[in-house]
């Protein structure tokens, strides 16, 4: 994978999209020390001060775009593996693809599909709080966010961690191309969103439920009050 290192960028996902539109190769990766317009899931912004890893990878999968759903949770497993290897920590996964450490949010992942001519490409974006000073995050995020340093008290070599993430993502992608459920067992082991009272958040609605299991397609099976079963493949579930 070719890695382009930037000091500051609007969003590494947006930068990789621009490269992708110009025909950049599968595997092109971009990291930035700071993002001024970091993007999160569901149209949110992603605070990206210095100390974190902001990494996006261009992928040109040979499949239909609707298969991409399983790629992001699989990437969450790959990032956990890199963190175990480089930092000796074992984060949990909150469905669908947040990494938690000690209950606080450590990492978010955003995959975007971009139509290009008659085909498409995907941008896998990873935002990880590594040596991030929690005080540098917006006040509303400080209570729920953690960084590797804020939990372990240790500084991490971001370059080495980034290289490990790229390596694990590459391994995951090879496995995923052969079998999109390849990382499902590992995902289920790490996912802490099961057997919990939760709220399904949809627009202004918050629907109470009990989470039951991760389905074979990585969607979340939940039982609503009254016993109705729902399989959730989009949006947000808040654990209670
Ligand atoms: C989320 O938690 O909602 C997903 C956050 C994804 C953030 C990463 S940082 C690198 C890449 N560039 C972006 O603008 N977003 C992703």
Coordinates of N, CA and C and ligand atoms in Angstrom, one line a residue:
X1 N 0.9 -1.2 0.0 CA 0.0 0.0 0.0 C 0.9 1.2 0.0
X2 N 0.6 2.2 -0.9 CA 1.3 3.5 -0.9 C 0.7 4.4 0.2
X3 N 1.6 5.0 1.1 CA 1.1 5.8 2.1 C 1.5 7.3 1.9
X4 N 0.5 8.2 1.8 CA 0.8 9.6 1.7 C 0.6 10.3 3.0
X5 N 1.6 10.9 3.5 CA 1.5 11.6 4.9 C 1.3 13.1 4.7
X6 N 0.2 13.6 5.3 CA 0.0 15.1 5.2 C 0.0 15.6 6.6
X7 N 0.3 16.9 6.7 CA 0.2 17.6 8.0 C -1.2 17.9 8.4
X8 N -1.9 18.7 7.5 CA -3.2 19.1 7.8 C -4.1 18.9 6.5
X9 N -5.3 18.4 6.6 CA -6.2 18.2 5.5 C -7.6 18.5 6.0
X10 N -8.5 18.7 5.0 CA -9.9 18.9 5.5 C -10.4 17.5 6.1
X11 N -10.3 16.5 5.3 CA -10.7 15.1 5.7 C -9.9 14.1 4.9
X12 N -9.3 13.2 5.5 CA -8.5 12.2 4.7 C -9.5 11.4 3.8
X13 N -10.7 11.2 4.2 CA -11.7 10.5 3.3 C -11.9 11.3 2.1
X14 N -12.1 12.6 2.3 CA -12.4 13.5 1.1 C -11.1 13.5 0.2
X15 N -10.0 13.6 0.8 CA -8.7 13.6 0.0 C -8.6 12.3 -0.8
X16 N -8.9 11.2 -0.2 CA -8.8 9.9 -0.9 C -9.9 9.8 -2.0
X17 N -11.0 10.4 -1.7 CA -12.1 10.4 -2.8 C -11.6 11.2 -4.0
X18 N -10.9 12.3 -3.7 CA -10.4 13.1 -4.9 C -9.4 12.3 -5.6
X19 N -8.5 11.6 -4.9 CA -7.5 10.8 -5.6 C -8.2 9.7 -6.4
X20 N -9.2 9.1 -5.8 CA -9.9 8.0 -6.4 C -10.5 8.4 -7.7
X21 N -11.1 9.6 -7.7 CA -11.7 10.1 -8.9 C -10.7 10.3 -10.0
X22 N -9.4 10.6 -9.6 CA -8.4 10.8 -10.6 C -7.7 9.5 -11.0
X23 N -8.3 8.4 -10.5 CA -7.8 7.0 -10.9 C -6.7 6.4 -10.0
X24 N -6.5 6.9 -8.8 CA -5.5 6.4 -7.9 C -5.7 4.9 -7.7
X25 N -4.6 4.2 -7.4 CA -4.7 2.7 -7.3 C -5.3 2.2 -6.1
X26 N -5.9 1.0 -6.1 CA -6.4 0.3 -5.0 C -5.2 0.3 -3.9
X27 N -5.6 0.5 -2.7 CA -4.5 0.5 -1.6 C -3.9 1.8 -1.3
X28 N -4.2 2.8 -2.1 CA -3.6 4.1 -1.8 C -4.1 4.6 -0.4
X29 N -3.2 5.0 0.5 CA -3.6 5.3 1.8 C -3.1 6.7 2.2
X30 N -3.9 7.5 2.9 CA -3.5 8.8 3.3 C -3.7 9.0 4.8
X31 N -2.7 9.6 5.4 CA -2.9 9.9 6.9 C -2.5 11.4 7.0
X32 N -3.2 12.0 8.0 CA -2.9 13.4 8.3 C -2.7 13.6 9.8
X33 N -1.9 14.5 10.2 CA -1.7 14.8 11.6 C -2.9 15.5 12.2
X34 N -3.6 16.3 11.4 CA -4.7 17.0 11.9 C -5.8 17.1 10.7
X35 N -7.0 17.0 11.1 CA -8.1 17.2 10.1 C -8.9 18.4 10.5
X36 N -9.2 19.3 9.5 CA -10.0 20.5 9.9 C -11.5 20.2 9.7
X37 N -11.8 19.2 8.9 CA -13.2 18.9 8.6 C -13.4 17.4 8.7
X38 N -13.0 16.8 9.7 CA -13.1 15.3 9.9 C -14.6 14.9 9.9
X39 N -14.9 13.9 9.2 CA -16.3 13.4 9.0 C -16.6 12.2 9.8
X40 N -17.7 12.1 10.5 CA -18.1 10.9 11.2 C -19.3 10.3 10.5
X41 N -19.8 9.2 11.1 CA -21.0 8.6 10.6 C -22.2 9.5 10.8
X42 N -23.3 9.2 10.0 CA -24.6 9.8 10.2 C -24.5 11.3 10.1
X43 N -23.6 11.8 9.2 CA -23.5 13.2 8.9 C -22.8 14.0 10.0
X44 N -22.2 13.4 11.0 CA -21.6 14.1 12.1 C -20.2 14.5 11.7
X45 N -19.6 15.4 12.5 CA -18.2 15.8 12.3 C -17.4 14.9 13.3
X46 N -16.1 14.8 13.0 CA -15.2 14.0 13.8 C -14.0 14.8 14.2
X47 N -14.0 15.2 15.5 CA -12.9 16.1 16.0 C -11.6 15.4 15.8
X48 N -10.6 16.1 15.2 CA -9.4 15.5 14.8 C -8.2 16.3 15.2
X49 N -7.9 16.6 16.5 CA -6.8 17.3 16.9 C -5.5 16.5 16.8
X50 N -4.3 17.2 17.0 CA -3.1 16.4 16.8 C -3.0 15.4 18.0
X51 N -2.2 14.3 17.7 CA -2.1 13.2 18.6 C -2.8 12.0 18.2
X52 N -3.7 12.1 17.2 CA -4.5 11.0 16.8 C -4.0 10.4 15.5
X53 N -4.6 9.3 15.0 CA -4.3 8.8 13.7 C -5.6 9.0 12.9
X54 N -5.5 9.6 11.8 CA -6.6 9.9 10.8 C -6.1 9.3 9.5
X55 N -6.7 8.2 9.2 CA -6.2 7.3 8.1 C -7.3 6.9 7.1
X56 N -7.1 7.1 5.8 CA -8.1 6.6 4.9 C -7.4 5.7 3.8
X57 N -8.1 4.7 3.4 CA -7.6 3.8 2.4 C -8.6 3.6 1.3
X58 N -8.0 3.7 0.0 CA -8.8 3.5 -1.2 C -8.9 2.1 -1.5
X59 N -10.1 1.6 -1.7 CA -10.3 0.2 -2.0 C -11.2 0.1 -3.2
X60 N -10.7 -0.8 -4.1 CA -11.5 -1.0 -5.3 C -12.0 -2.5 -5.4
X61 N -13.0 -2.8 -4.6 CA -13.5 -4.2 -4.5 C -14.2 -4.6 -5.7
X62 N -14.1 -5.9 -6.0 CA -14.8 -6.4 -7.2 C -16.1 -7.0 -6.7
X63 N -17.0 -6.2 -6.3 CA -18.3 -6.7 -5.8 C -19.3 -5.6 -5.9
X64 N -20.6 -5.9 -5.5 CA -21.6 -4.9 -5.5 C -21.5 -4.0 -4.3
X65 N -21.8 -2.7 -4.4 CA -21.6 -1.8 -3.3 C -22.4 -2.2 -2.0
X66 N -23.5 -3.0 -2.2 CA -24.2 -3.4 -1.0 C -23.5 -4.4 -0.1
X67 N -22.4 -5.0 -0.7 CA -21.6 -5.9 0.1 C -20.7 -5.2 1.1
X68 N -20.6 -3.9 0.9 CA -19.6 -3.2 1.7 C -19.9 -3.1 3.2
X69 N -21.2 -3.4 3.6 CA -21.6 -3.2 5.0 C -20.7 -4.0 5.9
X70 N -20.3 -5.2 5.4 CA -19.5 -6.1 6.3 C -18.1 -5.7 6.4
X71 N -17.7 -4.8 5.5 CA -16.2 -4.4 5.5 C -15.9 -3.6 6.7
X72 N -16.8 -2.7 7.1 CA -16.5 -1.8 8.3 C -16.3 -2.5 9.6
X73 N -17.3 -3.4 10.0 CA -17.0 -4.1 11.2 C -15.8 -5.0 11.1
X74 N -15.5 -5.5 10.0 CA -14.3 -6.3 9.8 C -13.1 -5.5 10.0
X75 N -13.1 -4.2 9.6 CA -12.0 -3.3 9.8 C -11.9 -3.0 11.3
X76 N -13.0 -2.9 12.0 CA -12.9 -2.7 13.4 C -12.1 -3.8 14.1
X77 N -12.3 -5.0 13.7 CA -11.5 -6.1 14.2 C -10.0 -5.9 13.9
X78 N -9.7 -5.5 12.7 CA -8.3 -5.3 12.2 C -7.7 -4.3 13.1
X79 N -8.4 -3.2 13.4 CA -7.8 -2.1 14.2 C -7.5 -2.6 15.6
X80 N -8.5 -3.4 16.1 CA -8.3 -4.0 17.5 C -7.0 -4.8 17.5
X81 N -6.8 -5.6 16.4 CA -5.6 -6.5 16.4 C -4.3 -5.6 16.4
X82 N -4.3 -4.5 15.6 CA -3.1 -3.7 15.6 C -2.9 -3.0 17.0
X83 N -4.0 -2.7 17.7 CA -3.8 -2.0 19.0 C -3.3 -3.1 20.0
X84 N -3.8 -4.3 19.9 CA -3.3 -5.4 20.8 C -1.8 -5.6 20.5
X85 N -1.4 -5.6 19.3 CA 0.0 -5.9 18.9 C 0.9 -4.7 19.3
X86 N 0.5 -3.5 19.1 CA 1.4 -2.4 19.3 C 1.3 -1.7 20.6
X87 N 0.1 -1.8 21.2 CA -0.1 -1.0 22.5 C -0.4 -2.0 23.7
X88 N -0.6 -3.3 23.4 CA -1.0 -4.2 24.4 C -2.3 -3.9 25.1
X89 N -3.2 -3.3 24.3 CA -4.6 -3.1 24.9 C -5.6 -3.9 24.0
X90 N -6.7 -4.2 24.6 CA -7.7 -5.0 23.9 C -9.1 -4.3 24.0
X91 N -9.3 -3.4 23.0 CA -10.5 -2.7 23.0 C -11.7 -3.6 22.7
X92 N -12.9 -3.1 23.1 CA -14.2 -3.7 22.8 C -14.7 -3.1 21.5
X93 N -15.7 -3.7 20.9 CA -16.3 -3.1 19.7 C -17.8 -2.9 20.1
X94 N -18.2 -1.6 19.8 CA -19.6 -1.3 20.0 C -20.3 -1.3 18.6
X95 N -21.3 -2.1 18.5 CA -22.0 -2.2 17.1 C -22.3 -0.8 16.6
X96 N -22.1 -0.5 15.3 CA -21.5 -1.4 14.4 C -19.9 -1.4 14.3
X97 N -19.3 -0.2 14.6 CA -17.9 -0.2 14.4 C -17.1 0.8 15.2
X98 N -17.6 1.1 16.4 CA -16.8 2.0 17.3 C -15.9 1.1 18.2
X99 N -14.7 1.6 18.4 CA -13.9 0.8 19.4 C -14.0 1.6 20.7
X100 N -14.2 0.8 21.8 CA -14.3 1.4 23.1 C -13.1 0.8 24.0
X101 N -12.6 1.7 24.9 CA -11.6 1.2 25.8 C -12.1 1.7 27.2
X102 N -12.3 0.8 28.1 CA -12.8 1.2 29.4 C -14.2 1.9 29.3
X103 N -14.9 1.6 28.3 CA -16.3 2.2 28.1 C -16.3 3.5 27.3
X104 N -15.1 4.1 27.1 CA -15.0 5.4 26.4 C -14.7 5.1 24.9
X105 N -15.1 6.1 24.0 CA -14.9 5.9 22.6 C -13.4 6.2 22.3
X106 N -12.8 5.2 21.6 CA -11.4 5.3 21.3 C -11.2 5.6 19.8
X107 N -12.1 5.0 19.0 CA -11.9 5.0 17.5 C -13.3 4.9 16.8
X108 N -13.4 5.6 15.7 CA -14.5 5.5 14.9 C -14.1 5.1 13.4
X109 N -15.0 4.5 12.7 CA -14.7 4.1 11.3 C -15.8 4.5 10.4
X110 N -15.4 5.1 9.3 CA -16.4 5.5 8.3 C -16.0 5.0 6.9
X111 N -16.9 4.2 6.4 CA -16.6 3.7 5.0 C -17.6 4.4 4.1
X112 N -17.1 4.9 3.0 CA -17.9 5.6 2.0 C -17.8 5.0 0.7
X113 N -18.9 4.8 -0.1 CA -18.8 4.3 -1.4 C -19.0 5.5 -2.4
X114 N -18.1 5.5 -3.4 CA -18.2 6.6 -4.4 C -18.4 6.1 -5.8
X115 N -19.5 6.5 -6.4 CA -19.8 6.1 -7.8 C -18.8 6.8 -8.7
X116 N -18.3 6.1 -9.6 CA -17.2 6.7 -10.5 C -17.4 6.0 -11.9
X117 N -17.9 6.7 -12.9 CA -18.2 6.1 -14.2 C -19.3 5.1 -14.0
X118 N -19.1 3.9 -14.5 CA -20.1 2.9 -14.3 C -19.8 2.0 -13.1
X119 N -18.7 2.3 -12.4 CA -18.3 1.5 -11.2 C -18.3 2.3 -10.0
X120 N -17.6 1.8 -9.0 CA -17.5 2.5 -7.7 C -16.2 2.1 -7.1
X121 N -15.8 3.0 -6.1 CA -14.7 2.6 -5.2 C -15.1 2.9 -3.8
X122 N -14.4 2.4 -2.8 CA -14.7 2.6 -1.4 C -13.6 3.3 -0.7
X123 N -13.9 4.2 0.3 CA -12.9 4.8 1.1 C -13.2 4.3 2.5
X124 N -12.2 3.7 3.1 CA -12.3 3.2 4.5 C -11.5 4.2 5.3
X125 N -12.2 4.9 6.2 CA -11.6 5.9 7.1 C -11.6 5.5 8.5
X126 N -10.4 5.7 9.2 CA -10.2 5.3 10.6 C -9.8 6.5 11.4
X127 N -10.5 6.8 12.4 CA -10.0 7.9 13.3 C -9.8 7.4 14.7
X128 N -8.6 7.5 15.2 CA -8.2 6.8 16.4 C -7.5 7.8 17.4
X129 N -8.0 7.9 18.6 CA -7.4 8.8 19.6 C -6.2 8.1 20.2
X130 N -5.0 8.5 19.9 CA -3.8 7.8 20.3 C -3.1 8.6 21.5
X131 N -2.4 9.6 21.1 CA -1.7 10.4 22.1 C -2.5 11.7 22.4
X132 N -3.8 11.6 22.0 CA -4.7 12.8 22.0 C -4.9 13.3 23.4
X133 N -4.8 14.6 23.6 CA -5.1 15.2 24.9 C -6.7 15.4 24.9
X134 N -7.4 14.7 25.8 CA -8.8 14.8 25.8 C -9.3 16.2 25.9
X135 N -8.5 17.0 26.5 CA -8.9 18.5 26.7 C -9.0 19.2 25.4
X136 N -8.3 18.6 24.3 CA -8.3 19.3 23.0 C -9.6 18.9 22.2
X137 N -10.4 18.0 22.7 CA -11.6 17.7 22.0 C -12.7 18.7 22.5
X138 N -13.8 18.8 21.6 CA -14.9 19.7 22.0 C -15.5 19.2 23.4
X139 N -15.9 20.2 24.2 CA -16.4 19.9 25.5 C -17.4 18.7 25.6
X140 N -18.3 18.7 24.6 CA -19.4 17.7 24.6 C -18.9 16.3 24.4
X141 N -17.7 16.2 23.9 CA -17.1 14.8 23.6 C -16.3 14.3 24.8
X142 N -15.8 15.2 25.6 CA -14.8 14.9 26.6 C -15.2 13.8 27.5
X143 N -16.5 13.8 27.9 CA -16.9 12.8 28.9 C -16.9 11.4 28.3
X144 N -17.2 11.2 27.0 CA -17.3 9.9 26.4 C -16.1 9.4 25.7
X145 N -15.1 10.3 25.4 CA -14.0 9.9 24.6 C -12.8 9.6 25.5
X146 N -12.0 8.6 25.0 CA -10.7 8.3 25.6 C -9.6 8.2 24.5
X147 N -8.4 8.3 24.9 CA -7.3 8.0 24.0 C -6.4 6.9 24.6
X148 N -5.6 6.3 23.7 CA -4.7 5.3 24.3 C -3.9 5.8 25.4
X149 N -3.5 7.1 25.3 CA -2.7 7.7 26.3 C -3.5 8.0 27.6
X150 N -4.7 8.4 27.4 CA -5.5 8.8 28.6 C -5.8 7.5 29.4
X151 N -5.9 6.4 28.8 CA -6.2 5.2 29.5 C -4.9 4.5 30.1
X152 N -3.9 4.4 29.2 CA -2.7 3.6 29.6 C -1.6 4.5 30.3
X153 N -1.7 5.8 30.1 CA -0.7 6.7 30.6 C 0.6 6.6 29.8
X154 N 0.6 5.9 28.7 CA 1.8 5.7 27.8 C 1.6 6.4 26.5
X155 N 2.7 7.0 26.0 CA 2.8 7.5 24.6 C 3.0 6.4 23.6
X156 N 2.3 6.5 22.5 CA 2.5 5.4 21.4 C 3.2 6.0 20.2
X157 N 4.0 5.2 19.5 CA 4.6 5.7 18.3 C 3.5 5.6 17.2
X158 N 3.0 6.7 16.8 CA 1.8 6.7 15.8 C 2.2 6.1 14.5
X159 N 3.5 6.3 14.1 CA 3.9 5.7 12.8 C 3.9 4.2 12.8
X160 N 4.4 3.7 13.9 CA 4.4 2.2 14.0 C 3.0 1.6 14.1
X161 N 2.1 2.4 14.8 CA 0.8 1.9 15.0 C 0.0 2.0 13.6
X162 N 0.3 3.1 12.9 CA -0.4 3.3 11.6 C 0.1 2.1 10.7
X163 N 1.4 1.8 10.7 CA 1.9 0.7 9.8 C 1.2 -0.6 10.2
X164 N 1.0 -0.8 11.5 CA 0.4 -2.1 11.9 C -1.1 -2.1 11.5
X165 N -1.7 -1.0 11.6 CA -3.2 -0.9 11.2 C -3.3 -1.2 9.7
X166 N -2.4 -0.6 8.9 CA -2.4 -0.9 7.4 C -2.2 -2.3 7.1
X167 N -1.3 -2.9 7.8 CA -1.0 -4.3 7.6 C -2.2 -5.2 8.0
X168 N -2.8 -4.9 9.1 CA -4.0 -5.7 9.5 C -5.2 -5.5 8.6
X169 N -5.3 -4.2 8.1 CA -6.4 -3.9 7.2 C -6.2 -4.7 5.9
X170 N -4.9 -4.8 5.5 CA -4.7 -5.5 4.2 C -5.0 -7.0 4.4
X171 N -4.6 -7.6 5.5 CA -4.9 -9.0 5.8 C -6.4 -9.2 5.8
X172 N -7.1 -8.3 6.5 CA -8.5 -8.4 6.6 C -9.2 -8.3 5.2
X173 N -8.7 -7.3 4.4 CA -9.3 -7.1 3.1 C -9.2 -8.4 2.2
X174 N -8.0 -9.0 2.3 CA -7.8 -10.3 1.5 C -8.7 -11.3 2.0
X175 N -8.9 -11.5 3.3 CA -9.8 -12.5 3.8 C -11.2 -12.1 3.4
X176 N -11.6 -10.9 3.5 CA -13.0 -10.4 3.2 C -13.3 -10.6 1.8
X177 N -12.3 -10.4 0.8 CA -12.6 -10.7 -0.6 C -13.0 -12.1 -0.8
X178 N -12.3 -13.0 -0.1 CA -12.6 -14.5 -0.3 C -13.9 -14.9 0.4
X179 N -14.2 -14.2 1.6 CA -15.3 -14.6 2.4 C -15.7 -13.4 3.3
X180 N -16.8 -12.8 2.9 CA -17.1 -11.5 3.7 C -17.4 -11.8 5.1
X181 N -17.7 -13.1 5.5 CA -17.9 -13.4 6.9 C -16.6 -13.8 7.6
X182 N -15.5 -13.7 7.0 CA -14.2 -14.2 7.6 C -14.0 -13.7 9.0
X183 N -14.3 -12.4 9.2 CA -14.0 -11.9 10.5 C -15.2 -11.9 11.5
X184 N -16.3 -12.5 11.1 CA -17.5 -12.5 11.9 C -17.3 -13.2 13.3
X185 N -16.6 -14.3 13.4 CA -16.4 -14.9 14.7 C -15.6 -14.0 15.6
X186 N -14.5 -13.4 15.1 CA -13.7 -12.5 15.9 C -14.6 -11.2 16.3
X187 N -15.4 -10.8 15.3 CA -16.2 -9.6 15.6 C -17.2 -9.9 16.8
X188 N -17.8 -11.1 16.7 CA -18.8 -11.5 17.8 C -18.1 -11.6 19.1
X189 N -16.8 -12.1 19.1 CA -16.1 -12.2 20.4 C -15.9 -10.8 21.0
X190 N -15.6 -9.8 20.2 CA -15.2 -8.5 20.7 C -16.4 -7.5 20.9
X191 N -17.6 -7.9 20.4 CA -18.7 -6.9 20.4 C -19.4 -7.0 21.7
X192 N -19.5 -5.8 22.4 CA -20.1 -5.7 23.7 C -21.5 -5.3 23.7
X193 N -22.1 -5.2 22.5 CA -23.5 -4.7 22.3 C -24.6 -5.7 22.4
X194 N -24.2 -6.9 22.9 CA -25.2 -8.0 22.9 C -25.7 -8.3 24.4
X195 N -27.0 -8.6 24.4 CA -27.6 -8.9 25.7 C -27.7 -7.7 26.6
X196 N -28.0 -6.6 26.0 CA -28.0 -5.3 26.7 C -29.4 -4.6 26.5
X197 N -29.8 -3.8 27.5 CA -30.9 -2.9 27.3 C -30.3 -1.8 26.5
X198 N -31.0 -1.3 25.4 CA -30.5 -0.3 24.6 C -31.6 0.5 24.0
X199 N -31.2 1.6 23.3 CA -32.1 2.5 22.6 C -31.7 2.5 21.1
X200 N -32.6 2.2 20.2 CA -32.3 2.4 18.8 C -32.6 3.8 18.5
X201 N -31.6 4.5 18.0 CA -31.8 6.0 17.7 C -32.1 6.2 16.3
X202 N -33.2 6.8 16.0 CA -33.6 7.0 14.6 C -34.2 8.4 14.5
X203 N -33.4 9.3 13.9 CA -33.9 10.7 13.9 C -34.1 11.2 15.3
X204 N -35.4 11.6 15.6 CA -35.6 12.1 16.9 C -36.2 11.0 17.8
X205 N -36.3 9.8 17.3 CA -36.9 8.7 18.0 C -35.9 7.9 18.8
X206 N -36.2 7.4 19.9 CA -35.3 6.5 20.7 C -36.2 5.3 21.1
X207 N -36.0 4.2 20.4 CA -36.9 3.0 20.6 C -36.2 2.0 21.6
X208 N -36.8 1.8 22.8 CA -36.2 0.8 23.7 C -36.1 -0.6 23.2
X209 N -35.1 -1.3 23.4 CA -35.0 -2.7 23.0 C -34.0 -3.5 23.8
X210 N -34.0 -4.8 23.6 CA -32.9 -5.6 24.2 C -32.2 -6.2 23.0
X211 N -30.9 -6.1 23.0 CA -30.1 -6.6 21.9 C -29.9 -8.1 22.1
X212 N -30.0 -8.9 21.0 CA -30.0 -10.3 21.1 C -28.7 -10.9 20.6
X213 N -28.3 -10.6 19.3 CA -27.1 -11.2 18.7 C -26.7 -10.4 17.5
X214 N -25.5 -10.8 17.0 CA -25.1 -10.2 15.7 C -25.4 -11.3 14.7
X215 N -26.2 -10.9 13.7 CA -26.6 -11.8 12.6 C -25.4 -12.1 11.7
X216 N -25.6 -13.1 10.8 CA -24.5 -13.5 9.9 C -24.1 -12.4 9.0
X217 N -25.0 -11.4 8.8 CA -24.6 -10.3 7.9 C -24.1 -9.1 8.7
X218 N -23.8 -9.3 9.9 CA -23.3 -8.2 10.8 C -24.4 -7.2 11.3
X219 N -25.6 -7.5 10.9 CA -26.7 -6.6 11.4 C -26.9 -7.1 12.9
X220 N -27.6 -6.2 13.6 CA -27.9 -6.5 15.0 C -29.3 -6.9 15.2
X221 N -29.5 -8.0 15.9 CA -30.9 -8.5 16.1 C -31.3 -7.9 17.5
X222 N -32.5 -7.3 17.5 CA -33.0 -6.7 18.8 C -34.4 -7.1 19.0
X223 N -34.8 -7.2 20.3 CA -36.2 -7.4 20.6 C -36.8 -6.1 21.2
X224 N -37.8 -5.6 20.5 CA -38.5 -4.4 21.0 C -39.4 -4.7 22.1
X225 N -39.8 -3.7 22.8 CA -40.8 -3.9 23.9 C -42.1 -4.4 23.1
X226 N -42.7 -5.5 23.7 CA -43.8 -6.1 23.0 C -43.4 -7.3 22.3
X227 N -42.1 -7.6 22.2 CA -41.6 -8.8 21.6 C -41.3 -8.8 20.1
X228 N -41.5 -7.7 19.5 CA -41.2 -7.7 18.0 C -39.7 -7.7 17.8
X229 N -39.3 -8.5 16.8 CA -37.9 -8.7 16.5 C -37.5 -7.8 15.4
X230 N -36.4 -7.1 15.5 CA -36.0 -6.2 14.4 C -34.5 -6.5 14.1
X231 N -34.1 -6.5 12.9 CA -32.7 -6.6 12.5 C -32.3 -5.2 12.0
X232 N -31.3 -4.7 12.7 CA -30.9 -3.3 12.5 C -29.6 -3.3 11.7
X233 N -29.6 -2.6 10.5 CA -28.3 -2.6 9.8 C -27.8 -1.2 9.5
X234 N -28.5 -0.2 10.1 CA -28.1 1.1 9.9 C -28.4 1.9 11.1
X235 N -27.6 3.0 11.4 CA -28.0 3.9 12.4 C -27.2 3.6 13.7
X236 N -27.8 3.9 14.8 CA -27.0 4.0 16.1 C -27.8 3.3 17.2
X237 N -27.2 2.6 18.0 CA -27.8 2.0 19.1 C -27.1 2.4 20.4
X238 N -27.8 3.0 21.3 CA -27.2 3.5 22.5 C -27.4 2.5 23.6
X239 N -26.3 2.1 24.2 CA -26.3 1.1 25.3 C -26.7 1.7 26.6
X240 N -27.6 1.0 27.4 CA -28.0 1.7 28.6 C -27.3 1.0 29.8
Ligands
LIG1 C1 -17.5 7.9 13.5 O1 -17.1 7.7 14.7 O2 -18.6 8.4 13.4 C2 -16.6 7.6 12.4 C3 -15.4 8.5 12.4 C4 -14.5 8.3 11.2 C5 -13.3 9.3 11.3 C6 -12.3 9.0 10.3 S1 -10.8 10.0 10.6 C7 -10.2 9.5 9.0 C8 -11.3 9.6 8.1 N1 -11.5 10.9 7.6 C9 -12.7 11.4 8.0 O3 -13.1 12.6 7.7 N2 -13.4 10.5 8.7 C10 -12.6 9.3 8.8

